[in-house]
């Protein structure tokens, strides 16, 4: 049934790809593990004056964060600003690190929260409760806008562009009064999910 649905979906949405897909691929697709993404966090993104980490090398985020490309482009912008200010000197990377690290740490906290929500049932429940309570709060004017409005929504204006650290801090402050209650309810409703570990048959070189 799943194979038939997948074939129908591809035929409808990308008909030119149908002749290119081997028949076995439709079956193999359903046997593969899903990839939830990897989160990379660094407490420093340079080593002296000879290497600087940027983009996914410095702060790979969970796909649902929606900030992978944006944060990489912002890295480049910040580095350009630093070079324009201090020039290409032995201190350039250290200045960049000092200016950027708070935002990257905040982005990492958000990414880890999203990543955990893909496998931890308790966090999924707690997150759903938190979002519901905050949604009611916004409807009655007791809570501020959601973080997405500042990241890629209606609140982005030339005179109102917030840094990742500012956005994530606002989000964490919004959740803090609700999280204790949400976590308690989730604890009553669900069991703690252990962190997923790749099984032997998923290791490179192992046959399925």
PDB file of N, CA, C and O in Angstrom, residues 68-138:
ATOM      1  N   UNK A  68      19.191  27.463   8.826  1.00  0.00           N
ATOM      2  CA  UNK A  68      20.491  26.980   8.385  1.00  0.00           C
ATOM      3  C   UNK A  68      21.172  27.914   7.397  1.00  0.00           C
ATOM      4  O   UNK A  68      22.286  28.393   7.640  1.00  0.00           O
ATOM      5  N   UNK A  69      20.507  28.209   6.293  1.00  0.00           N
ATOM      6  CA  UNK A  69      21.076  29.105   5.286  1.00  0.00           C
ATOM      7  C   UNK A  69      21.160  30.531   5.827  1.00  0.00           C
ATOM      8  O   UNK A  69      22.174  31.223   5.661  1.00  0.00           O
ATOM      9  N   UNK A  70      20.099  30.972   6.497  1.00  0.00           N
ATOM     10  CA  UNK A  70      20.083  32.338   7.023  1.00  0.00           C
ATOM     11  C   UNK A  70      21.259  32.595   7.963  1.00  0.00           C
ATOM     12  O   UNK A  70      21.933  33.627   7.873  1.00  0.00           O
ATOM     13  N   UNK A  71      21.492  31.649   8.880  1.00  0.00           N
ATOM     14  CA  UNK A  71      22.564  31.853   9.857  1.00  0.00           C
ATOM     15  C   UNK A  71      23.933  31.822   9.184  1.00  0.00           C
ATOM     16  O   UNK A  71      24.849  32.549   9.596  1.00  0.00           O
ATOM     17  N   UNK A  72      24.091  30.995   8.135  1.00  0.00           N
ATOM     18  CA  UNK A  72      25.354  30.971   7.402  1.00  0.00           C
ATOM     19  C   UNK A  72      25.613  32.276   6.666  1.00  0.00           C
ATOM     20  O   UNK A  72      26.734  32.792   6.668  1.00  0.00           O
ATOM     21  N   UNK A  73      24.575  32.822   6.056  1.00  0.00           N
ATOM     22  CA  UNK A  73      24.712  34.114   5.378  1.00  0.00           C
ATOM     23  C   UNK A  73      25.016  35.228   6.383  1.00  0.00           C
ATOM     24  O   UNK A  73      25.806  36.133   6.113  1.00  0.00           O
ATOM     25  N   UNK A  74      24.412  35.123   7.543  1.00  0.00           N
ATOM     26  CA  UNK A  74      24.674  36.133   8.573  1.00  0.00           C
ATOM     27  C   UNK A  74      26.116  36.034   9.065  1.00  0.00           C
ATOM     28  O   UNK A  74      26.738  37.055   9.378  1.00  0.00           O
ATOM     29  N   UNK A  75      26.651  34.805   9.147  1.00  0.00           N
ATOM     30  CA  UNK A  75      28.069  34.639   9.477  1.00  0.00           C
ATOM     31  C   UNK A  75      28.935  35.468   8.533  1.00  0.00           C
ATOM     32  O   UNK A  75      29.843  36.191   8.956  1.00  0.00           O
ATOM     33  N   UNK A  76      28.661  35.307   7.236  1.00  0.00           N
ATOM     34  CA  UNK A  76      29.458  36.013   6.228  1.00  0.00           C
ATOM     35  C   UNK A  76      29.324  37.523   6.387  1.00  0.00           C
ATOM     36  O   UNK A  76      30.311  38.262   6.263  1.00  0.00           O
ATOM     37  N   UNK A  77      28.115  37.988   6.666  1.00  0.00           N
ATOM     38  CA  UNK A  77      27.886  39.430   6.857  1.00  0.00           C
ATOM     39  C   UNK A  77      28.656  39.946   8.074  1.00  0.00           C
ATOM     40  O   UNK A  77      29.304  41.012   8.012  1.00  0.00           O
ATOM     41  N   UNK A  78      28.610  39.214   9.169  1.00  0.00           N
ATOM     42  CA  UNK A  78      29.308  39.647  10.383  1.00  0.00           C
ATOM     43  C   UNK A  78      30.820  39.672  10.141  1.00  0.00           C
ATOM     44  O   UNK A  78      31.517  40.609  10.552  1.00  0.00           O
ATOM     45  N   UNK A  79      31.337  38.645   9.444  1.00  0.00           N
ATOM     46  CA  UNK A  79      32.768  38.625   9.161  1.00  0.00           C
ATOM     47  C   UNK A  79      33.171  39.803   8.277  1.00  0.00           C
ATOM     48  O   UNK A  79      34.205  40.444   8.517  1.00  0.00           O
ATOM     49  N   UNK A  80      32.354  40.106   7.274  1.00  0.00           N
ATOM     50  CA  UNK A  80      32.645  41.266   6.413  1.00  0.00           C
ATOM     51  C   UNK A  80      32.681  42.548   7.232  1.00  0.00           C
ATOM     52  O   UNK A  80      33.558  43.413   7.025  1.00  0.00           O
ATOM     53  N   UNK A  81      31.739  42.690   8.150  1.00  0.00           N
ATOM     54  CA  UNK A  81      31.704  43.882   8.994  1.00  0.00           C
ATOM     55  C   UNK A  81      32.957  43.978   9.853  1.00  0.00           C
ATOM     56  O   UNK A  81      33.536  45.064  10.008  1.00  0.00           O
ATOM     57  N   UNK A  82      33.372  42.838  10.421  1.00  0.00           N
ATOM     58  CA  UNK A  82      34.553  42.836  11.282  1.00  0.00           C
ATOM     59  C   UNK A  82      35.805  43.196  10.484  1.00  0.00           C
ATOM     60  O   UNK A  82      36.633  44.009  10.918  1.00  0.00           O
ATOM     61  N   UNK A  83      35.955  42.603   9.297  1.00  0.00           N
ATOM     62  CA  UNK A  83      37.124  42.900   8.453  1.00  0.00           C
ATOM     63  C   UNK A  83      37.137  44.375   8.064  1.00  0.00           C
ATOM     64  O   UNK A  83      38.190  45.024   8.045  1.00  0.00           O
ATOM     65  N   UNK A  84      35.948  44.915   7.765  1.00  0.00           N
ATOM     66  CA  UNK A  84      35.872  46.328   7.403  1.00  0.00           C
ATOM     67  C   UNK A  84      36.279  47.226   8.571  1.00  0.00           C
ATOM     68  O   UNK A  84      36.846  48.301   8.368  1.00  0.00           O
ATOM     69  N   UNK A  85      36.011  46.758   9.782  1.00  0.00           N
ATOM     70  CA  UNK A  85      36.307  47.582  10.958  1.00  0.00           C
ATOM     71  C   UNK A  85      37.758  47.454  11.417  1.00  0.00           C
ATOM     72  O   UNK A  85      38.398  48.457  11.739  1.00  0.00           O
ATOM     73  N   UNK A  86      38.265  46.213  11.502  1.00  0.00           N
ATOM     74  CA  UNK A  86      39.597  46.014  12.099  1.00  0.00           C
ATOM     75  C   UNK A  86      40.641  45.587  11.081  1.00  0.00           C
ATOM     76  O   UNK A  86      41.831  45.504  11.410  1.00  0.00           O
ATOM     77  N   UNK A  87      40.207  45.267   9.843  1.00  0.00           N
ATOM     78  CA  UNK A  87      41.140  44.817   8.830  1.00  0.00           C
ATOM     79  C   UNK A  87      41.481  43.346   8.990  1.00  0.00           C
ATOM     80  O   UNK A  87      40.960  42.653   9.866  1.00  0.00           O
ATOM     81  N   UNK A  88      42.369  42.869   8.144  1.00  0.00           N
ATOM     82  CA  UNK A  88      42.812  41.476   8.205  1.00  0.00           C
ATOM     83  C   UNK A  88      44.035  41.405   9.122  1.00  0.00           C
ATOM     84  O   UNK A  88      45.180  41.515   8.688  1.00  0.00           O
ATOM     85  N   UNK A  89      43.773  41.219  10.390  1.00  0.00           N
ATOM     86  CA  UNK A  89      44.830  41.237  11.401  1.00  0.00           C
ATOM     87  C   UNK A  89      44.788  39.943  12.203  1.00  0.00           C
ATOM     88  O   UNK A  89      43.835  39.161  12.092  1.00  0.00           O
ATOM     89  N   UNK A  90      45.788  39.678  13.041  1.00  0.00           N
ATOM     90  CA  UNK A  90      45.757  38.482  13.887  1.00  0.00           C
ATOM     91  C   UNK A  90      44.572  38.455  14.851  1.00  0.00           C
ATOM     92  O   UNK A  90      44.216  37.390  15.362  1.00  0.00           O
ATOM     93  N   UNK A  91      43.958  39.612  15.091  1.00  0.00           N
ATOM     94  CA  UNK A  91      42.835  39.670  16.029  1.00  0.00           C
ATOM     95  C   UNK A  91      41.476  39.531  15.341  1.00  0.00           C
ATOM     96  O   UNK A  91      40.442  39.462  16.013  1.00  0.00           O
ATOM     97  N   UNK A  92      41.448  39.484  14.019  1.00  0.00           N
ATOM     98  CA  UNK A  92      40.176  39.503  13.290  1.00  0.00           C
ATOM     99  C   UNK A  92      39.249  38.373  13.715  1.00  0.00           C
ATOM    100  O   UNK A  92      38.063  38.587  14.013  1.00  0.00           O
ATOM    101  N   UNK A  93      39.749  37.150  13.751  1.00  0.00           N
ATOM    102  CA  UNK A  93      38.898  36.006  14.083  1.00  0.00           C
ATOM    103  C   UNK A  93      38.417  36.079  15.530  1.00  0.00           C
ATOM    104  O   UNK A  93      37.291  35.687  15.841  1.00  0.00           O
ATOM    105  N   UNK A  94      39.264  36.554  16.418  1.00  0.00           N
ATOM    106  CA  UNK A  94      38.863  36.673  17.820  1.00  0.00           C
ATOM    107  C   UNK A  94      37.749  37.710  17.983  1.00  0.00           C
ATOM    108  O   UNK A  94      36.809  37.516  18.772  1.00  0.00           O
ATOM    109  N   UNK A  95      37.833  38.800  17.236  1.00  0.00           N
ATOM    110  CA  UNK A  95      36.786  39.817  17.280  1.00  0.00           C
ATOM    111  C   UNK A  95      35.484  39.237  16.735  1.00  0.00           C
ATOM    112  O   UNK A  95      34.400  39.445  17.308  1.00  0.00           O
ATOM    113  N   UNK A  96      35.574  38.509  15.626  1.00  0.00           N
ATOM    114  CA  UNK A  96      34.384  37.852  15.065  1.00  0.00           C
ATOM    115  C   UNK A  96      33.768  36.908  16.086  1.00  0.00           C
ATOM    116  O   UNK A  96      32.550  36.912  16.309  1.00  0.00           O
ATOM    117  N   UNK A  97      34.593  36.074  16.712  1.00  0.00           N
ATOM    118  CA  UNK A  97      34.107  35.110  17.694  1.00  0.00           C
ATOM    119  C   UNK A  97      33.372  35.820  18.836  1.00  0.00           C
ATOM    120  O   UNK A  97      32.273  35.413  19.234  1.00  0.00           O
ATOM    121  N   UNK A  98      33.975  36.882  19.358  1.00  0.00           N
ATOM    122  CA  UNK A  98      33.364  37.607  20.463  1.00  0.00           C
ATOM    123  C   UNK A  98      32.021  38.219  20.068  1.00  0.00           C
ATOM    124  O   UNK A  98      31.073  38.256  20.865  1.00  0.00           O
ATOM    125  N   UNK A  99      31.917  38.665  18.826  1.00  0.00           N
ATOM    126  CA  UNK A  99      30.703  39.315  18.359  1.00  0.00           C
ATOM    127  C   UNK A  99      29.613  38.306  18.013  1.00  0.00           C
ATOM    128  O   UNK A  99      28.420  38.614  18.134  1.00  0.00           O
ATOM    129  N   UNK A 100      29.990  37.107  17.626  1.00  0.00           N
ATOM    130  CA  UNK A 100      29.037  36.146  17.067  1.00  0.00           C
ATOM    131  C   UNK A 100      28.620  35.040  18.037  1.00  0.00           C
ATOM    132  O   UNK A 100      27.533  34.478  17.899  1.00  0.00           O
ATOM    133  N   UNK A 101      29.450  34.729  19.029  1.00  0.00           N
ATOM    134  CA  UNK A 101      29.264  33.493  19.785  1.00  0.00           C
ATOM    135  C   UNK A 101      27.958  33.465  20.566  1.00  0.00           C
ATOM    136  O   UNK A 101      27.326  32.410  20.699  1.00  0.00           O
ATOM    137  N   UNK A 102      27.498  34.595  21.096  1.00  0.00           N
ATOM    138  CA  UNK A 102      26.240  34.608  21.852  1.00  0.00           C
ATOM    139  C   UNK A 102      25.070  34.197  20.967  1.00  0.00           C
ATOM    140  O   UNK A 102      24.173  33.449  21.394  1.00  0.00           O
ATOM    141  N   UNK A 103      25.060  34.667  19.723  1.00  0.00           N
ATOM    142  CA  UNK A 103      23.988  34.291  18.797  1.00  0.00           C
ATOM    143  C   UNK A 103      24.059  32.805  18.452  1.00  0.00           C
ATOM    144  O   UNK A 103      23.030  32.139  18.335  1.00  0.00           O
ATOM    145  N   UNK A 104      25.266  32.288  18.256  1.00  0.00           N
ATOM    146  CA  UNK A 104      25.409  30.875  17.901  1.00  0.00           C
ATOM    147  C   UNK A 104      25.028  29.970  19.064  1.00  0.00           C
ATOM    148  O   UNK A 104      24.458  28.894  18.857  1.00  0.00           O
ATOM    149  N   UNK A 105      25.325  30.387  20.286  1.00  0.00           N
ATOM    150  CA  UNK A 105      24.909  29.607  21.447  1.00  0.00           C
ATOM    151  C   UNK A 105      23.382  29.581  21.562  1.00  0.00           C
ATOM    152  O   UNK A 105      22.788  28.541  21.858  1.00  0.00           O
ATOM    153  N   UNK A 106      22.750  30.721  21.301  1.00  0.00           N
ATOM    154  CA  UNK A 106      21.291  30.791  21.350  1.00  0.00           C
ATOM    155  C   UNK A 106      20.667  29.931  20.256  1.00  0.00           C
ATOM    156  O   UNK A 106      19.700  29.195  20.490  1.00  0.00           O
ATOM    157  N   UNK A 107      21.236  29.999  19.064  1.00  0.00           N
ATOM    158  CA  UNK A 107      20.741  29.181  17.960  1.00  0.00           C
ATOM    159  C   UNK A 107      20.891  27.704  18.285  1.00  0.00           C
ATOM    160  O   UNK A 107      20.018  26.889  17.959  1.00  0.00           O
ATOM    161  N   UNK A 108      21.979  27.339  18.956  1.00  0.00           N
ATOM    162  CA  UNK A 108      22.186  25.955  19.362  1.00  0.00           C
ATOM    163  C   UNK A 108      21.153  25.489  20.368  1.00  0.00           C
ATOM    164  O   UNK A 108      20.675  24.349  20.301  1.00  0.00           O
ATOM    165  N   UNK A 109      20.780  26.346  21.312  1.00  0.00           N
ATOM    166  CA  UNK A 109      19.750  25.963  22.294  1.00  0.00           C
ATOM    167  C   UNK A 109      18.419  25.691  21.604  1.00  0.00           C
ATOM    168  O   UNK A 109      17.719  24.725  21.928  1.00  0.00           O
ATOM    169  N   UNK A 110      18.077  26.545  20.658  1.00  0.00           N
ATOM    170  CA  UNK A 110      16.831  26.351  19.910  1.00  0.00           C
ATOM    171  C   UNK A 110      16.888  25.074  19.086  1.00  0.00           C
ATOM    172  O   UNK A 110      15.923  24.299  19.045  1.00  0.00           O
ATOM    173  N   UNK A 111      18.024  24.829  18.432  1.00  0.00           N
ATOM    174  CA  UNK A 111      18.168  23.643  17.584  1.00  0.00           C
ATOM    175  C   UNK A 111      18.074  22.364  18.408  1.00  0.00           C
ATOM    176  O   UNK A 111      17.434  21.386  17.994  1.00  0.00           O
ATOM    177  N   UNK A 112      18.702  22.330  19.585  1.00  0.00           N
ATOM    178  CA  UNK A 112      18.653  21.141  20.435  1.00  0.00           C
ATOM    179  C   UNK A 112      17.241  20.897  20.955  1.00  0.00           C
ATOM    180  O   UNK A 112      16.806  19.749  21.071  1.00  0.00           O
ATOM    181  N   UNK A 113      16.531  21.955  21.265  1.00  0.00           N
ATOM    182  CA  UNK A 113      15.139  21.816  21.699  1.00  0.00           C
ATOM    183  C   UNK A 113      14.301  21.188  20.587  1.00  0.00           C
ATOM    184  O   UNK A 113      13.518  20.266  20.814  1.00  0.00           O
ATOM    185  N   UNK A 114      14.454  21.688  19.369  1.00  0.00           N
ATOM    186  CA  UNK A 114      13.708  21.145  18.234  1.00  0.00           C
ATOM    187  C   UNK A 114      14.107  19.711  17.938  1.00  0.00           C
ATOM    188  O   UNK A 114      13.257  18.866  17.631  1.00  0.00           O
ATOM    189  N   UNK A 115      15.403  19.424  18.012  1.00  0.00           N
ATOM    190  CA  UNK A 115      15.884  18.069  17.728  1.00  0.00           C
ATOM    191  C   UNK A 115      15.326  17.074  18.731  1.00  0.00           C
ATOM    192  O   UNK A 115      14.875  15.991  18.362  1.00  0.00           O
ATOM    193  N   UNK A 116      15.325  17.430  20.007  1.00  0.00           N
ATOM    194  CA  UNK A 116      14.806  16.523  21.030  1.00  0.00           C
ATOM    195  C   UNK A 116      13.317  16.256  20.809  1.00  0.00           C
ATOM    196  O   UNK A 116      12.818  15.149  21.063  1.00  0.00           O
ATOM    197  N   UNK A 117      12.617  17.256  20.318  1.00  0.00           N
ATOM    198  CA  UNK A 117      11.192  17.084  20.073  1.00  0.00           C
ATOM    199  C   UNK A 117      10.864  16.093  18.979  1.00  0.00           C
ATOM    200  O   UNK A 117       9.712  15.682  18.834  1.00  0.00           O
ATOM    201  N   UNK A 118      11.849  15.666  18.194  1.00  0.00           N
ATOM    202  CA  UNK A 118      11.588  14.686  17.133  1.00  0.00           C
ATOM    203  C   UNK A 118      11.543  13.257  17.664  1.00  0.00           C
ATOM    204  O   UNK A 118      11.012  12.376  16.991  1.00  0.00           O
ATOM    205  N   UNK A 119      12.109  13.002  18.860  1.00  0.00           N
ATOM    206  CA  UNK A 119      12.136  11.626  19.372  1.00  0.00           C
ATOM    207  C   UNK A 119      11.654  11.481  20.806  1.00  0.00           C
ATOM    208  O   UNK A 119      11.295  10.383  21.231  1.00  0.00           O
ATOM    209  N   UNK A 120      11.592  12.581  21.566  1.00  0.00           N
ATOM    210  CA  UNK A 120      11.184  12.501  22.967  1.00  0.00           C
ATOM    211  C   UNK A 120       9.687  12.797  23.079  1.00  0.00           C
ATOM    212  O   UNK A 120       9.259  13.935  22.940  1.00  0.00           O
ATOM    213  N   UNK A 121       8.889  11.755  23.327  1.00  0.00           N
ATOM    214  CA  UNK A 121       7.437  11.918  23.400  1.00  0.00           C
ATOM    215  C   UNK A 121       7.027  12.869  24.519  1.00  0.00           C
ATOM    216  O   UNK A 121       6.080  13.637  24.379  1.00  0.00           O
ATOM    217  N   UNK A 122       7.768  12.823  25.625  1.00  0.00           N
ATOM    218  CA  UNK A 122       7.430  13.690  26.749  1.00  0.00           C
ATOM    219  C   UNK A 122       7.604  15.156  26.367  1.00  0.00           C
ATOM    220  O   UNK A 122       6.785  16.000  26.704  1.00  0.00           O
ATOM    221  N   UNK A 123       8.682  15.447  25.655  1.00  0.00           N
ATOM    222  CA  UNK A 123       8.881  16.840  25.244  1.00  0.00           C
ATOM    223  C   UNK A 123       7.851  17.259  24.210  1.00  0.00           C
ATOM    224  O   UNK A 123       7.426  18.422  24.187  1.00  0.00           O
ATOM    225  N   UNK A 124       7.431  16.330  23.337  1.00  0.00           N
ATOM    226  CA  UNK A 124       6.397  16.664  22.366  1.00  0.00           C
ATOM    227  C   UNK A 124       5.112  17.089  23.068  1.00  0.00           C
ATOM    228  O   UNK A 124       4.476  18.082  22.695  1.00  0.00           O
ATOM    229  N   UNK A 125       4.745  16.329  24.106  1.00  0.00           N
ATOM    230  CA  UNK A 125       3.524  16.652  24.848  1.00  0.00           C
ATOM    231  C   UNK A 125       3.683  17.974  25.582  1.00  0.00           C
ATOM    232  O   UNK A 125       2.812  18.849  25.523  1.00  0.00           O
ATOM    233  N   UNK A 126       4.818  18.144  26.270  1.00  0.00           N
ATOM    234  CA  UNK A 126       5.060  19.383  27.007  1.00  0.00           C
ATOM    235  C   UNK A 126       5.094  20.582  26.064  1.00  0.00           C
ATOM    236  O   UNK A 126       4.549  21.651  26.379  1.00  0.00           O
ATOM    237  N   UNK A 127       5.718  20.399  24.902  1.00  0.00           N
ATOM    238  CA  UNK A 127       5.768  21.482  23.931  1.00  0.00           C
ATOM    239  C   UNK A 127       4.398  21.849  23.403  1.00  0.00           C
ATOM    240  O   UNK A 127       4.089  23.026  23.205  1.00  0.00           O
ATOM    241  N   UNK A 128       3.564  20.832  23.177  1.00  0.00           N
ATOM    242  CA  UNK A 128       2.202  21.097  22.703  1.00  0.00           C
ATOM    243  C   UNK A 128       1.382  21.863  23.725  1.00  0.00           C
ATOM    244  O   UNK A 128       0.645  22.795  23.375  1.00  0.00           O
ATOM    245  N   UNK A 129       1.536  21.482  24.992  1.00  0.00           N
ATOM    246  CA  UNK A 129       0.817  22.190  26.056  1.00  0.00           C
ATOM    247  C   UNK A 129       1.312  23.628  26.163  1.00  0.00           C
ATOM    248  O   UNK A 129       0.520  24.571  26.266  1.00  0.00           O
ATOM    249  N   UNK A 130       2.636  23.784  26.140  1.00  0.00           N
ATOM    250  CA  UNK A 130       3.214  25.129  26.231  1.00  0.00           C
ATOM    251  C   UNK A 130       2.723  26.023  25.101  1.00  0.00           C
ATOM    252  O   UNK A 130       2.322  27.175  25.327  1.00  0.00           O
ATOM    253  N   UNK A 131       2.740  25.498  23.883  1.00  0.00           N
ATOM    254  CA  UNK A 131       2.288  26.295  22.731  1.00  0.00           C
ATOM    255  C   UNK A 131       0.809  26.654  22.842  1.00  0.00           C
ATOM    256  O   UNK A 131       0.396  27.764  22.473  1.00  0.00           O
ATOM    257  N   UNK A 132       0.008  25.711  23.349  1.00  0.00           N
ATOM    258  CA  UNK A 132      -1.429  25.975  23.494  1.00  0.00           C
ATOM    259  C   UNK A 132      -1.678  27.074  24.515  1.00  0.00           C
ATOM    260  O   UNK A 132      -2.477  27.999  24.280  1.00  0.00           O
ATOM    261  N   UNK A 133      -0.980  26.993  25.659  1.00  0.00           N
ATOM    262  CA  UNK A 133      -1.169  28.010  26.706  1.00  0.00           C
ATOM    263  C   UNK A 133      -0.691  29.378  26.214  1.00  0.00           C
ATOM    264  O   UNK A 133      -1.359  30.401  26.432  1.00  0.00           O
ATOM    265  N   UNK A 134       0.462  29.411  25.542  1.00  0.00           N
ATOM    266  CA  UNK A 134       0.968  30.687  25.027  1.00  0.00           C
ATOM    267  C   UNK A 134       0.049  31.242  23.942  1.00  0.00           C
ATOM    268  O   UNK A 134      -0.112  32.464  23.826  1.00  0.00           O
ATOM    269  N   UNK A 135      -0.544  30.349  23.147  1.00  0.00           N
ATOM    270  CA  UNK A 135      -1.493  30.803  22.125  1.00  0.00           C
ATOM    271  C   UNK A 135      -2.702  31.478  22.747  1.00  0.00           C
ATOM    272  O   UNK A 135      -3.172  32.515  22.257  1.00  0.00           O
ATOM    273  N   UNK A 136      -3.195  30.904  23.849  1.00  0.00           N
ATOM    274  CA  UNK A 136      -4.318  31.537  24.561  1.00  0.00           C
ATOM    275  C   UNK A 136      -3.871  32.881  25.136  1.00  0.00           C
ATOM    276  O   UNK A 136      -4.600  33.876  25.079  1.00  0.00           O
ATOM    277  N   UNK A 137      -2.640  32.886  25.677  1.00  0.00           N
ATOM    278  CA  UNK A 137      -2.113  34.127  26.232  1.00  0.00           C
ATOM    279  C   UNK A 137      -2.018  35.225  25.195  1.00  0.00           C
ATOM    280  O   UNK A 137      -2.331  36.395  25.470  1.00  0.00           O
ATOM    281  N   UNK A 138      -1.601  34.859  23.985  1.00  0.00           N
ATOM    282  CA  UNK A 138      -1.504  35.871  22.917  1.00  0.00           C
ATOM    283  C   UNK A 138      -2.892  36.380  22.516  1.00  0.00           C
ATOM    284  O   UNK A 138      -3.057  37.557  22.186  1.00  0.00           O
TER     285      UNK A 138
END
